[in-house]
Amino acid sequence: MKQQDEYAVRYSLRSSLWKLNEDVGEWQMIFHQGTYCERF
């Protein structure tokens, strides 16, 4: 099995959606996506 180089650099675009939980007054992440991409 090939092991990933622990020092390798990888780039990704990340996006997340947050929702305010009004019962406790805190934000909760409801969705997260990371997509690998070329260096930017």
Coordinates of N, CA, C and O in Angstrom, one line a residue:
M1 N 0.8 -1.2 0.0 CA 0.0 0.0 0.0 C 0.9 1.2 0.0 O 1.8 1.3 0.8
K2 N 0.6 2.2 -0.9 CA 1.4 3.4 -1.0 C 1.0 4.4 0.2 O -0.2 4.6 0.4
Q3 N 2.0 4.9 0.8 CA 1.8 5.9 1.9 C 2.0 7.3 1.4 O 3.0 7.5 0.7
Q4 N 1.2 8.2 1.9 CA 1.3 9.6 1.5 C 2.4 10.2 2.2 O 2.6 10.0 3.4
D5 N 3.2 11.0 1.5 CA 4.3 11.8 2.1 C 3.7 12.8 3.1 O 2.9 13.6 2.8
E6 N 4.2 12.7 4.4 CA 3.5 13.5 5.4 C 3.9 15.0 5.2 O 3.2 15.9 5.8
Y7 N 4.8 15.3 4.4 CA 5.2 16.7 4.1 C 4.7 17.2 2.7 O 5.0 18.3 2.3
A8 N 3.9 16.4 2.1 CA 3.3 16.8 0.8 C 2.4 18.0 0.9 O 1.6 18.0 1.9
V9 N 2.4 18.9 0.0 CA 1.5 20.0 0.0 C 0.3 19.7 -1.0 O 0.6 19.4 -2.1
R10 N -0.9 19.9 -0.5 CA -2.1 19.7 -1.4 C -2.9 20.9 -1.2 O -3.1 21.5 -0.1
Y11 N -3.6 21.3 -2.3 CA -4.4 22.5 -2.3 C -5.9 22.1 -2.4 O -6.2 21.1 -3.1
S12 N -6.7 22.9 -1.8 CA -8.2 22.6 -1.9 C -9.0 23.8 -1.7 O -8.5 24.8 -1.1
L13 N -10.1 23.8 -2.3 CA -11.1 24.9 -2.1 C -12.1 24.3 -1.0 O -12.5 23.2 -1.1
R14 N -12.4 25.1 0.0 CA -13.2 24.7 1.1 C -14.4 25.6 1.2 O -14.3 26.8 1.0
S15 N -15.6 25.0 1.5 CA -16.8 25.7 1.7 C -17.6 25.1 2.9 O -17.6 23.9 3.0
S16 N -18.2 26.0 3.6 CA -19.1 25.4 4.7 C -20.3 26.3 4.9 O -20.3 27.5 4.6
L17 N -21.3 25.7 5.4 CA -22.6 26.4 5.8 C -22.8 26.3 7.3 O -22.6 25.2 7.9
W18 N -23.1 27.4 7.8 CA -23.3 27.5 9.3 C -24.7 28.0 9.6 O -25.3 28.7 8.9
K19 N -25.3 27.5 10.7 CA -26.7 27.8 11.1 C -26.6 28.2 12.6 O -26.0 27.5 13.4
L20 N -27.3 29.3 12.9 CA -27.3 29.8 14.3 C -28.4 28.9 15.0 O -29.5 28.9 14.7
N21 N -27.9 28.3 16.1 CA -28.8 27.5 17.0 C -29.3 28.5 18.0 O -28.6 28.8 19.0
E22 N -30.5 29.0 17.8 CA -31.0 30.1 18.7 C -31.3 29.6 20.1 O -31.4 30.4 21.0
D23 N -31.5 28.3 20.3 CA -31.8 27.7 21.6 C -30.6 27.9 22.5 O -30.8 28.2 23.7
V24 N -29.4 27.8 22.0 CA -28.2 27.9 22.8 C -27.4 29.1 22.5 O -26.3 29.3 23.1
G25 N -27.7 29.8 21.4 CA -27.0 31.0 21.0 C -25.6 30.7 20.4 O -24.7 31.5 20.5
E26 N -25.5 29.5 19.8 CA -24.2 29.1 19.2 C -24.4 28.7 17.7 O -25.5 28.3 17.3
W27 N -23.3 28.9 16.9 CA -23.3 28.5 15.5 C -23.0 27.1 15.4 O -22.1 26.6 16.1
Q28 N -23.6 26.4 14.4 CA -23.3 25.0 14.2 C -23.1 24.8 12.7 O -23.8 25.2 11.8
M29 N -22.0 24.1 12.4 CA -21.7 23.8 11.0 C -22.6 22.7 10.5 O -22.7 21.6 11.2
I30 N -23.3 22.9 9.4 CA -24.3 21.9 8.9 C -23.9 21.3 7.6 O -24.4 20.3 7.2
F31 N -22.8 21.8 7.0 CA -22.3 21.2 5.7 C -20.9 21.7 5.5 O -20.6 22.9 5.8
H32 N -20.0 20.8 5.1 CA -18.6 21.2 4.8 C -18.2 20.4 3.6 O -18.5 19.2 3.5
Q33 N -17.5 21.0 2.6 CA -17.0 20.3 1.5 C -15.6 20.9 1.2 O -15.4 22.1 1.2
G34 N -14.7 20.0 0.9 CA -13.4 20.3 0.4 C -13.1 19.7 -0.9 O -13.3 18.5 -1.1
T35 N -12.7 20.4 -1.9 CA -12.4 19.9 -3.3 C -11.0 20.2 -3.6 O -10.5 21.3 -3.6
Y36 N -10.2 19.1 -3.9 CA -8.8 19.3 -4.3 C -8.7 20.1 -5.6 O -9.6 20.0 -6.5
C37 N -7.7 20.9 -5.7 CA -7.6 21.8 -6.9 C -6.1 22.0 -7.2 O -5.2 21.6 -6.4
E38 N -5.8 22.7 -8.2 CA -4.4 23.1 -8.6 C -4.0 24.2 -7.7 O -4.8 24.9 -7.0
R39 N -2.7 24.4 -7.6 CA -2.2 25.5 -6.8 C -2.8 26.8 -7.3 O -2.9 27.1 -8.4
F40 N -3.1 27.7 -6.3 CA -3.6 29.0 -6.6 C -2.8 30.1 -6.0 O -2.0 29.9 -5.2

